[in-house]
Amino acid sequence: MTPINSKTPKGPLAEKWKNYKDHQKLVNPANKRRLDIIVVGTGLAGASAAASLAEMGFNVLNFCIQDSPRRAHSIAAQGGINAAKNYQNDGDSVYRLFYDTIKGGDYRAREANVYRLAEVSNSIIDQCVAQGVPFAREYGGLLDNRSFGGAQVSRTFYARGQTGQQLLLGAYSALSRQIGLGKVKLYKRHEMVDVVKVDGRARGIIARNLTSGRLERFAAHAVVVATGGYVNTFFLSTNAMGSNGSAAWQCYKKGAYFANPCYVQIHPTCIPVHGEFQSKLTLMSESLRNDGRIWVPARKEDAEAIRAGKLRPTQIKEENRDYYLERRYPAFGNLVPRDVASRAAKERCDAGFGVGNTGLAVYLDFSDAINRLGRNVVEQRYGNLFQMYEKIVDENPYKTPMMIFPALHYAMGGLWVDYELMTSVPGLFAIGEANFSDHGANRLGASALMQGLADGYFVLPYTIQNYLADQIQVPRFSSDLPEFVEAEKQIQDRIDRLMKVRGKRSVDSIHKELGHIMWEHIGMARNADGLKEAVRLLGELKKEFWSNVRIPGDSADLNIELEKALRLADFIEIGELMAHDSLNREESCGGHFREEYQTPEGEALRQDDRFSYVSCWEYQGDDKDPVMLKEELDYEFVVRQQRNYKN
């Protein structure tokens, strides 16, 4: 088996990125004007990349499925963005941010990528402040910080509970400037449905105009995919309903490796499911764990009385409350990483101590913080989140503890990329959540915004030049080339096949069934028998979809059901690959928890001698099992050990 080359530079960890930049190939300003780059996506990664590449002089074609770049799902991020500024003088450093991220990902990320992420984090804050992002400030005017899970320092910069929105507006302003200058051509309501390869290189895309229904061809010298993650495979998640994995999946089908698909993140502070007809879930920011304390009744009879509506949480005396995270993890308490907090909540609920009418909830209580700080301070920090909670649940969280429960939130897996953020297809790059690179088996809170902006502002603008430097003699491509014609024909045939099914089941009903299979067998806890059953059930569901789905309307027109059906076809196949990857990885690490592999205390038990690698799946065809290749994770600078958040 040919080893996978990550192109990681040699030398000391802290010098790798500098050495890379010192020796990379460059494209001079006059030549940049001769090169076209497609950027798919306008979230933090896509918008920052498109704006940066255009500012440098490249011609950029930028695509989004929404009616405005401002509607990208990055806008929903609440809690903050990490950086190693050490404004609190509490011991933070670039190395500590790097180490916390490696440890939080359960030692399953690439060292060099993670160190680079920590290294450029400080520049991101400077960039965003210059753009006018209204970060919270202390009384003296300095930027404020708060704590997030998996760290013992305060390094998270924030703008109340709407950090993603404010950061996206900053990136959008930079993008809009380039659109106004004519360096970026924006295509709204266009969805990438395939990538086009010419002589083995990515040279363009096929996009569906979601308003007219037409398929359109676009050519460029390189393609950048920044389309987010695939957790809507589970139907219910904290992602926007339009978020999907289809662009990345089509890249996989054209030869790009799909890495670590089994690594998905369960977020511990989500508003619990309240009914069978719910279409998405709402997140309560992890920042709430700074001042909120998580507990369940210590006595089962109290939990049963609460579930029956006979007791209110405020009636439970302090000595009868189990602050289980503080009890189990005294060093980190309520600020343990997301995977640890999520499994702990599930364990308490499975043991019969859960609250709410379903028993699938725990309390997030702010009474101590309100007594200590005053309601005004709590309201200044979290007021919009409390408002959101009250509108959804019809309970006042200033008076009654919030109810939370884990839910699907983020995909650590994604398209495999090397150190330059290029996939295994030359000329095809993946950034942000669409790639696998920086988070290992579990993402620390406030690191998604950091990675998206790091990739777009400070990494890709360098690394893509190393690829494009020898492309300046390549003339612009015609989208009439046979490869474009064939790619469009294959997509049209797929659409025609779907429209001809005329079955009896709605897209949503099949997607909901997919979600039940995924949550039951490939969710917070997994085992071999359940994963094998998932493979069987997903195969049956795939046949059901292609034989019995009903898509009303016409394909040559605006058709939201067709959009959803095309994405669902990919979600089912992504679920199958997740099951294969979960079965193969016979260990527990981060968000991948195999019940057969756990410590006596119920923590994730890694098998470093067998599974210290990135699983890279290669597509072989619709009716063939994928082949797994390995990128070995050889740790030079960090010693792996069992994660410990107790002391």
XYZ file of C-alpha atoms in Angstrom:
647
model
C 0.000 0.000 0.000
C 1.426 3.392 -1.017
C 1.722 5.624 2.062
C -0.289 8.820 1.951
C 1.862 11.933 1.731
C 0.594 14.735 3.953
C 3.350 17.092 2.697
C 4.103 18.045 6.289
C 7.306 20.140 6.386
C 10.308 18.814 8.257
C 11.912 20.540 11.209
C 10.880 21.764 14.674
C 7.149 22.075 15.247
C 7.220 25.835 15.875
C 9.172 26.464 12.659
C 7.265 24.311 10.164
C 4.818 26.958 8.962
C 7.465 29.684 8.746
C 9.790 27.405 6.815
C 6.967 26.428 4.476
C 6.137 30.060 3.713
C 9.807 30.922 3.239
C 10.243 28.282 0.553
C 6.852 27.973 -1.170
C 6.309 28.971 -4.779
C 4.662 32.330 -5.414
C 2.535 33.810 -8.198
C 3.437 37.362 -9.157
C 0.685 40.033 -9.275
C 0.459 40.156 -13.069
C 0.089 36.382 -13.305
C -2.601 36.257 -10.607
C -4.898 38.157 -12.961
C -4.616 35.254 -15.416
C -5.838 32.652 -12.930
C -9.438 31.806 -11.966
C -10.444 30.130 -8.700
C -13.855 28.712 -7.811
C -14.798 28.972 -4.130
C -17.927 27.045 -3.157
C -19.504 28.355 0.039
C -19.784 31.742 1.733
C -19.541 30.815 5.402
C -16.555 31.934 7.428
C -14.130 29.711 5.512
C -15.566 30.403 2.060
C -16.146 34.137 2.456
C -12.728 34.766 4.000
C -11.006 32.693 1.310
C -12.875 34.346 -1.574
C -12.202 37.835 -0.193
C -8.528 37.104 0.502
C -7.818 35.481 -2.868
C -9.518 38.337 -4.702
C -7.632 40.929 -2.629
C -4.415 39.219 -3.741
C -5.404 39.606 -7.400
C -6.918 36.263 -8.407
C -10.253 36.127 -10.224
C -12.775 34.394 -7.963
C -16.123 32.775 -8.709
C -18.032 32.363 -5.445
C -21.136 30.178 -4.998
C -23.738 29.866 -2.242
C -27.053 28.034 -1.979
C -28.651 30.861 0.004
C -30.084 34.115 -1.342
C -27.281 36.001 0.429
C -23.812 35.051 1.691
C -24.914 36.354 5.090
C -27.254 33.372 5.483
C -24.438 30.819 5.662
C -24.700 28.560 8.709
C -21.633 30.172 10.315
C -24.056 32.875 11.397
C -25.538 30.465 13.954
C -22.322 30.051 15.971
C -22.862 31.578 19.373
C -20.127 31.208 21.938
C -16.835 32.547 20.612
C -13.521 32.063 18.829
C -10.278 30.844 20.388
C -6.919 32.611 20.202
C -3.754 32.419 22.277
C -3.476 36.131 23.074
C -3.085 35.485 26.829
C -4.859 38.765 27.649
C -5.915 37.262 30.979
C -2.266 36.541 31.880
C -3.434 33.124 33.067
C -0.726 31.018 31.455
C -1.956 30.691 27.877
C 0.403 30.349 24.922
C 0.451 29.124 21.338
C 1.790 25.781 22.566
C -0.926 25.451 25.204
C -3.664 26.120 22.644
C -2.018 23.561 20.361
C -1.786 20.995 23.168
C -5.356 21.534 24.400
C -6.593 21.030 20.829
C -4.535 17.865 20.304
C -5.615 16.464 23.678
C -9.243 17.504 23.169
C -9.220 15.630 19.851
C -8.012 12.537 21.730
C -4.648 12.481 19.922
C -6.148 11.777 16.523
C -5.210 15.000 14.683
C -2.112 15.879 12.654
C 0.370 17.748 14.865
C 1.655 20.191 12.251
C -1.808 21.350 11.166
C -2.954 21.912 14.732
C 0.156 23.886 15.677
C -0.296 26.088 12.602
C -3.898 26.698 13.612
C -2.816 27.823 17.079
C -0.021 29.903 15.589
C -2.252 31.976 13.279
C -5.084 32.314 15.807
C -3.809 35.629 17.141
C -3.753 37.173 13.671
C -7.411 36.288 13.240
C -8.409 38.457 16.196
C -6.373 41.393 14.859
C -7.979 40.956 11.429
C -11.509 40.866 12.832
C -10.973 43.844 15.129
C -9.719 45.806 12.112
C -12.940 44.854 10.304
C -14.983 46.259 13.174
C -16.206 43.009 14.741
C -17.723 44.170 18.081
C -15.975 41.785 20.448
C -16.901 42.132 24.115
C -14.554 44.398 26.040
C -13.608 44.813 29.660
C -14.220 48.037 31.561
C -10.805 49.393 30.557
C -11.431 48.786 26.857
C -9.372 45.620 26.362
C -10.943 42.649 24.608
C -12.647 40.311 27.068
C -12.270 36.529 27.193
C -14.270 33.657 28.624
C -13.614 29.980 29.214
C -14.689 27.050 27.065
C -14.573 23.281 27.470
C -11.257 21.446 27.480
C -9.133 24.373 28.682
C -8.103 25.789 32.024
C -7.440 29.270 30.630
C -9.743 31.981 29.279
C -8.941 32.334 25.572
C -12.325 32.649 23.899
C -13.193 36.015 22.315
C -16.903 36.639 21.931
C -19.668 39.027 20.958
C -22.435 38.145 23.436
C -24.091 34.982 22.116
C -23.820 35.910 18.442
C -20.114 35.651 17.683
C -20.594 33.741 14.431
C -22.964 36.364 13.110
C -20.574 39.214 13.864
C -17.561 37.385 12.403
C -19.533 36.500 9.282
C -20.558 40.121 8.818
C -16.872 41.029 8.984
C -15.974 38.462 6.334
C -19.027 39.476 4.289
C -17.885 43.112 4.298
C -14.489 42.047 2.948
C -16.197 39.847 0.342
C -18.636 42.597 -0.659
C -15.743 44.970 -1.280
C -14.223 42.509 -3.730
C -17.579 41.920 -5.406
C -17.900 45.676 -5.849
C -14.408 45.850 -7.362
C -15.298 43.097 -9.822
C -12.705 40.638 -8.518
C -15.340 38.253 -7.149
C -18.327 37.160 -9.181
C -21.018 35.928 -6.797
C -23.528 33.256 -7.785
C -26.373 33.123 -5.274
C -28.893 30.263 -5.130
C -26.462 28.000 -6.981
C -25.618 24.542 -5.621
C -22.530 22.627 -6.643
C -23.672 19.188 -7.786
C -20.397 17.858 -9.215
C -16.725 18.658 -9.635
C -15.205 18.390 -13.120
C -11.763 16.866 -13.666
C -9.689 17.467 -16.797
C -6.525 15.374 -17.153
C -6.825 14.364 -13.494
C -7.038 17.912 -12.116
C -10.061 19.764 -10.735
C -10.945 22.306 -13.393
C -14.492 23.345 -12.628
C -17.910 22.473 -11.291
C -21.436 21.755 -12.379
C -23.929 23.861 -10.421
C -27.699 23.752 -10.317
C -29.410 27.114 -10.472
C -31.899 26.592 -7.658
C -34.247 29.283 -8.968
C -34.523 28.151 -12.575
C -33.578 24.488 -12.182
C -30.960 24.750 -14.934
C -27.618 22.979 -14.753
C -24.733 25.354 -15.440
C -21.016 24.771 -16.089
C -18.159 26.804 -14.608
C -14.447 26.399 -15.352
C -11.404 27.543 -13.337
C -7.782 26.678 -12.631
C -8.594 25.437 -9.109
C -11.648 24.618 -6.999
C -12.039 25.312 -3.278
C -14.832 23.545 -1.370
C -16.017 25.310 1.792
C -19.476 23.818 2.198
C -19.507 22.728 5.852
C -20.207 19.332 7.368
C -22.543 16.373 7.010
C -24.266 15.992 10.405
C -27.711 16.593 8.916
C -27.371 12.944 7.939
C -28.975 12.474 11.377
C -32.027 14.593 10.322
C -32.219 16.285 13.723
C -29.136 18.384 14.417
C -28.180 21.906 15.411
C -27.296 22.692 11.780
C -29.424 24.800 9.477
C -31.828 22.614 7.536
C -30.108 23.492 4.260
C -26.681 22.381 5.509
C -25.575 19.260 3.653
C -22.599 17.157 2.673
C -23.354 16.810 -1.022
C -20.565 18.936 -2.487
C -17.931 17.078 -0.480
C -19.583 13.757 -1.298
C -19.438 14.409 -5.041
C -15.739 15.241 -4.644
C -15.331 11.863 -2.928
C -17.008 10.173 -5.887
C -14.536 11.899 -8.214
C -11.522 10.514 -6.370
C -11.009 12.682 -3.294
C -10.424 10.673 -0.128
C -13.052 11.006 2.607
C -11.294 10.990 5.969
C -12.528 9.828 9.389
C -16.263 9.889 8.567
C -17.101 8.244 11.910
C -15.944 11.359 13.820
C -19.016 13.494 14.458
C -19.571 15.684 17.477
C -22.433 15.534 19.931
C -22.918 18.926 21.618
C -23.972 18.690 25.291
C -26.016 21.898 25.589
C -28.884 21.571 23.128
C -32.546 22.222 23.863
C -34.052 18.705 24.142
C -36.265 17.189 21.469
C -39.858 18.114 22.217
C -41.849 16.208 19.619
C -41.915 13.782 16.705
C -42.686 16.569 14.224
C -39.616 18.644 15.029
C -37.431 19.422 12.021
C -34.276 20.761 13.688
C -32.703 21.378 17.078
C -31.550 24.591 18.731
C -28.194 24.968 20.413
C -27.549 26.749 23.674
C -23.999 28.079 23.534
C -21.230 26.235 25.325
C -20.359 29.621 26.836
C -23.269 29.054 29.217
C -21.126 26.426 30.937
C -18.923 29.264 32.231
C -21.526 30.319 34.792
C -24.178 27.597 34.581
C -23.890 24.476 36.714
C -25.108 21.151 35.336
C -27.008 18.777 37.605
C -29.674 16.107 37.948
C -31.575 14.984 41.052
C -29.422 12.781 43.258
C -32.455 10.653 44.142
C -34.375 8.677 41.533
C -37.682 9.366 43.255
C -37.133 13.100 42.752
C -36.330 12.593 39.069
C -39.466 10.486 38.654
C -41.564 13.145 40.405
C -40.183 15.840 38.096
C -40.937 13.730 35.026
C -44.480 13.226 36.307
C -44.929 16.957 36.846
C -45.242 16.621 40.628
C -42.019 18.506 41.455
C -40.280 21.584 40.112
C -36.466 21.715 39.918
C -36.454 24.725 42.222
C -37.991 22.513 44.885
C -34.994 20.157 44.940
C -32.770 21.026 47.886
C -29.081 21.657 47.287
C -28.009 18.503 49.133
C -30.280 16.451 46.846
C -28.681 17.698 43.625
C -25.932 15.797 41.812
C -23.548 18.190 40.058
C -22.146 15.179 38.275
C -19.508 16.898 36.115
C -18.063 18.680 39.138
C -18.151 15.373 41.020
C -16.491 13.289 38.306
C -14.054 15.851 36.886
C -13.043 18.205 39.710
C -10.209 19.910 37.779
C -12.413 20.953 34.842
C -15.920 20.586 36.275
C -18.578 21.914 33.919
C -15.887 22.842 31.372
C -14.867 19.336 30.293
C -14.767 18.789 26.491
C -18.020 18.255 24.639
C -17.708 14.520 24.106
C -17.028 13.938 27.816
C -19.919 16.162 28.937
C -22.290 14.541 26.434
C -21.539 10.974 27.489
C -21.851 11.930 31.146
C -25.325 13.366 30.519
C -26.363 10.223 28.630
C -25.065 8.031 31.459
C -27.149 9.890 34.060
C -30.281 9.764 31.896
C -29.791 6.078 31.060
C -29.465 5.420 34.795
C -32.897 6.956 35.402
C -31.936 10.405 36.720
C -32.958 12.382 33.620
C -35.581 15.123 33.792
C -38.207 16.627 31.489
C -41.245 14.715 30.300
C -39.041 12.329 28.271
C -36.343 11.791 30.885
C -33.796 12.796 28.262
C -32.639 16.083 29.766
C -30.417 17.493 32.515
C -30.447 20.914 34.151
C -28.216 23.905 33.406
C -28.708 26.156 36.411
C -27.762 29.847 36.762
C -29.041 30.493 40.280
C -25.512 30.509 41.748
C -24.262 32.938 39.075
C -27.243 35.256 39.545
C -26.706 35.290 43.306
C -22.951 35.859 42.887
C -22.887 38.345 40.011
C -26.383 39.785 39.897
C -28.983 39.297 37.203
C -27.736 42.329 35.246
C -24.276 40.822 34.685
C -25.737 37.470 33.616
C -28.102 39.282 31.267
C -25.252 41.256 29.703
C -23.291 38.070 29.052
C -26.035 35.728 27.881
C -29.247 37.725 27.501
C -29.997 36.870 23.869
C -29.481 33.152 24.593
C -31.862 33.307 27.549
C -34.409 35.056 25.313
C -34.080 32.356 22.677
C -34.546 29.614 25.257
C -37.664 31.242 26.739
C -39.267 31.667 23.307
C -38.761 27.986 22.480
C -39.449 26.336 25.853
C -41.758 28.931 27.476
C -39.760 28.864 30.723
C -37.869 31.787 32.261
C -34.254 30.561 32.691
C -33.517 33.357 35.185
C -35.984 31.663 37.540
C -36.044 28.011 36.436
C -32.984 25.984 35.325
C -32.612 25.385 31.601
C -33.070 21.838 30.334
C -30.383 20.581 27.950
C -29.454 17.293 26.257
C -26.740 16.249 23.769
C -27.417 16.585 20.035
C -25.557 16.270 16.732
C -23.575 19.403 16.023
C -20.340 19.177 13.987
C -18.418 16.872 11.648
C -14.751 16.388 12.482
C -14.470 14.045 9.501
C -14.539 15.343 5.943
C -12.486 15.496 2.791
C -8.888 14.464 3.399
C -6.439 17.295 2.809
C -2.683 17.541 3.055
C -0.741 20.297 4.824
C -1.559 22.596 1.893
C -5.321 21.943 2.310
C -5.416 20.135 -1.042
C -7.386 16.915 -1.410
C -6.076 13.824 -3.167
C -7.385 15.365 -6.423
C -4.838 17.925 -7.687
C -6.322 21.413 -7.796
C -9.209 20.562 -5.459
C -8.931 22.182 -2.020
C -11.199 21.808 1.021
C -11.342 24.260 3.928
C -13.280 24.747 7.154
C -15.642 22.017 8.299
C -15.594 20.473 4.826
C -12.138 19.041 5.539
C -10.995 16.721 8.311
C -7.771 18.345 9.288
C -7.563 20.062 12.657
C -9.851 18.573 15.288
C -9.078 14.875 15.524
C -11.835 12.834 17.139
C -13.441 15.735 19.019
C -13.543 19.486 18.419
C -13.022 21.834 21.336
C -15.610 24.584 21.650
C -14.812 27.889 19.890
C -12.383 26.165 17.508
C -14.710 25.924 14.487
C -14.697 29.677 13.888
C -10.956 29.681 14.473
C -10.335 26.980 11.862
C -12.683 28.467 9.263
C -11.053 31.892 9.397
C -7.525 30.479 9.728
C -7.995 28.418 6.564
C -9.573 31.277 4.609
C -7.528 34.275 5.700
C -4.115 32.906 6.632
C -3.455 29.405 5.240
C -5.080 28.818 1.836
C -3.908 32.161 0.362
C -0.343 30.871 0.810
C -0.711 27.191 0.005
C -2.867 27.533 -3.112
C -0.079 29.569 -4.717
C 2.251 26.605 -4.374
C -0.143 24.730 -6.667
C -1.016 27.579 -9.026
C 2.574 28.697 -9.605
C 2.995 26.184 -12.431
C -0.514 26.776 -13.844
C 0.075 30.307 -15.170
C 0.790 29.032 -18.693
C -2.453 27.064 -18.733
C -5.058 28.984 -20.737
C -8.576 29.460 -19.417
C -10.749 26.400 -19.891
C -13.856 26.180 -21.983
C -16.817 24.684 -20.202
C -17.675 23.017 -23.517
C -14.907 20.467 -23.050
C -16.120 16.831 -23.192
C -15.454 16.401 -19.448
C -17.931 19.174 -18.623
C -20.522 17.828 -21.043
C -20.243 14.324 -19.584
C -20.417 15.540 -15.969
C -23.549 17.564 -16.719
C -25.135 14.589 -18.488
C -24.518 12.308 -15.510
C -26.135 14.798 -13.124
C -29.106 15.299 -15.438
C -29.554 11.518 -15.708
C -29.562 11.294 -11.907
C -32.183 14.028 -11.637
C -34.332 12.402 -14.337
C -34.129 9.056 -12.541
C -35.281 10.656 -9.289
C -38.165 12.503 -10.929
C -39.395 9.295 -12.592
C -39.766 7.364 -9.328
C -43.147 8.966 -8.455
C -43.434 6.912 -5.289
C -45.572 7.399 -2.189
C -43.155 8.669 0.458
C -42.083 12.240 1.058
C -38.391 13.109 1.187
C -38.713 14.185 4.823
C -40.299 10.903 5.918
C -37.358 8.932 4.509
C -34.850 11.400 5.947
C -36.490 11.082 9.362
C -36.185 7.282 9.137
C -32.521 7.719 8.242
C -32.100 9.903 11.318
C -33.571 7.240 13.602
C -31.191 4.598 12.198
C -28.207 6.905 12.576
C -29.015 8.036 16.130
C -29.844 4.527 17.328
C -26.841 2.716 15.833
C -24.189 5.322 14.902
C -24.926 7.951 17.540
C -23.444 8.683 20.959
C -22.608 5.035 21.639
C -21.818 2.339 19.070
C -21.140 -1.378 19.081
C -20.338 -3.978 16.452
C -23.786 -5.570 16.331
C -25.532 -2.212 16.065
C -23.219 -1.017 13.321
C -23.765 -4.193 11.289
C -27.500 -3.708 11.725
C -27.099 -0.105 10.544
C -25.367 -1.275 7.361
C -28.281 -3.622 6.673
C -30.952 -1.019 7.435
C -29.247 1.669 5.391
C -29.044 -0.672 2.403
C -32.777 -1.281 2.665
C -33.495 2.422 3.080
C -31.441 3.217 0.003
C -33.590 0.824 -2.049
C -36.743 2.314 -0.531
C -35.616 5.821 -1.417
C -34.836 5.053 -5.047
C -38.057 3.078 -5.542
C -40.637 4.955 -3.470
C -39.707 8.617 -3.013
C -42.220 11.191 -4.221
C -40.925 14.434 -5.700
C -43.699 16.751 -6.887
C -43.210 19.485 -9.472
C -40.756 19.815 -12.330
C -36.981 19.564 -12.335
C -36.657 22.497 -14.746
C -37.951 24.959 -12.179
C -37.593 25.981 -8.564
C -38.121 22.704 -6.714
C -37.151 22.519 -3.043
C -38.224 18.873 -2.737
C -35.812 17.933 -5.509
C -33.017 19.847 -3.744
C -33.744 17.896 -0.565
C -33.957 14.576 -2.419
C -30.588 15.010 -4.111
C -29.012 15.772 -0.722
C -30.803 12.875 0.962
C -29.473 10.420 -1.624
C -25.993 11.528 -0.549
C -26.836 11.484 3.179
C -27.827 7.808 2.962
C -24.497 6.942 1.348
C -22.597 9.086 3.874
C -24.357 7.115 6.619
C -23.157 3.872 5.053
C -19.558 5.114 4.982
C -19.847 6.278 8.602
C -20.960 2.776 9.574
C -18.036 1.180 7.701
C -15.555 3.550 9.360
C -17.087 3.026 12.814
C -16.900 -0.746 12.410
C -13.293 -0.588 11.297
C -12.150 1.625 14.188
C -12.175 -0.885 17.042
C -11.419 1.642 19.748
C -13.064 4.602 21.455
C -11.690 8.092 20.935
C -13.340 11.476 21.275
C -16.780 11.508 19.660
C -16.392 7.902 18.434
C -17.439 5.767 21.403
C -17.445 2.010 20.892
C -19.064 0.399 23.941
C -16.639 -2.531 23.725
C -13.686 -0.194 24.335
C -13.986 1.862 27.517
C -12.094 2.287 30.769
C -13.520 0.985 34.063
C -14.721 4.572 34.700
C -16.609 4.609 31.387
C -14.165 6.853 29.498
C -13.007 6.420 25.896
C -10.265 3.797 25.559
C -7.942 4.320 22.601
C -5.859 1.608 20.918
C -2.820 3.642 19.889
C -0.858 0.626 18.711
C -3.541 -0.212 16.132
C -5.508 2.907 15.227
C -3.171 5.876 15.338
C -3.997 6.838 11.785
C -6.376 8.846 9.638
C -8.752 6.493 7.842
C -8.920 7.673 4.227
C -11.712 6.088 2.225
C -11.463 5.800 -1.541
C -14.590 5.420 -3.688
C -14.690 2.296 -5.869
C -18.148 2.533 -7.430
C -21.807 2.495 -6.383
C -21.998 -1.264 -5.969
C -18.562 -1.828 -4.446
C -17.257 -1.391 -0.917
C -14.872 1.551 -0.533
C -11.196 0.903 0.095
C -9.506 2.327 3.169
C -6.023 3.847 2.994
C -4.113 5.076 6.039
C -2.244 8.229 6.881
C -0.170 7.250 9.879
C -0.144 9.809 12.699
C 3.445 9.750 13.893
C 3.616 12.026 16.919
C 7.035 13.684 17.207
C 6.327 16.370 19.780
C 3.451 15.173 21.990
C 3.300 12.060 24.143
C -0.065 10.329 23.867
C -1.768 9.475 27.125
C -5.185 8.657 28.473
C -7.125 11.919 28.616
C -7.588 13.099 32.174
C -9.881 15.965 33.136
C -10.077 14.990 36.793
C -6.909 16.642 38.080
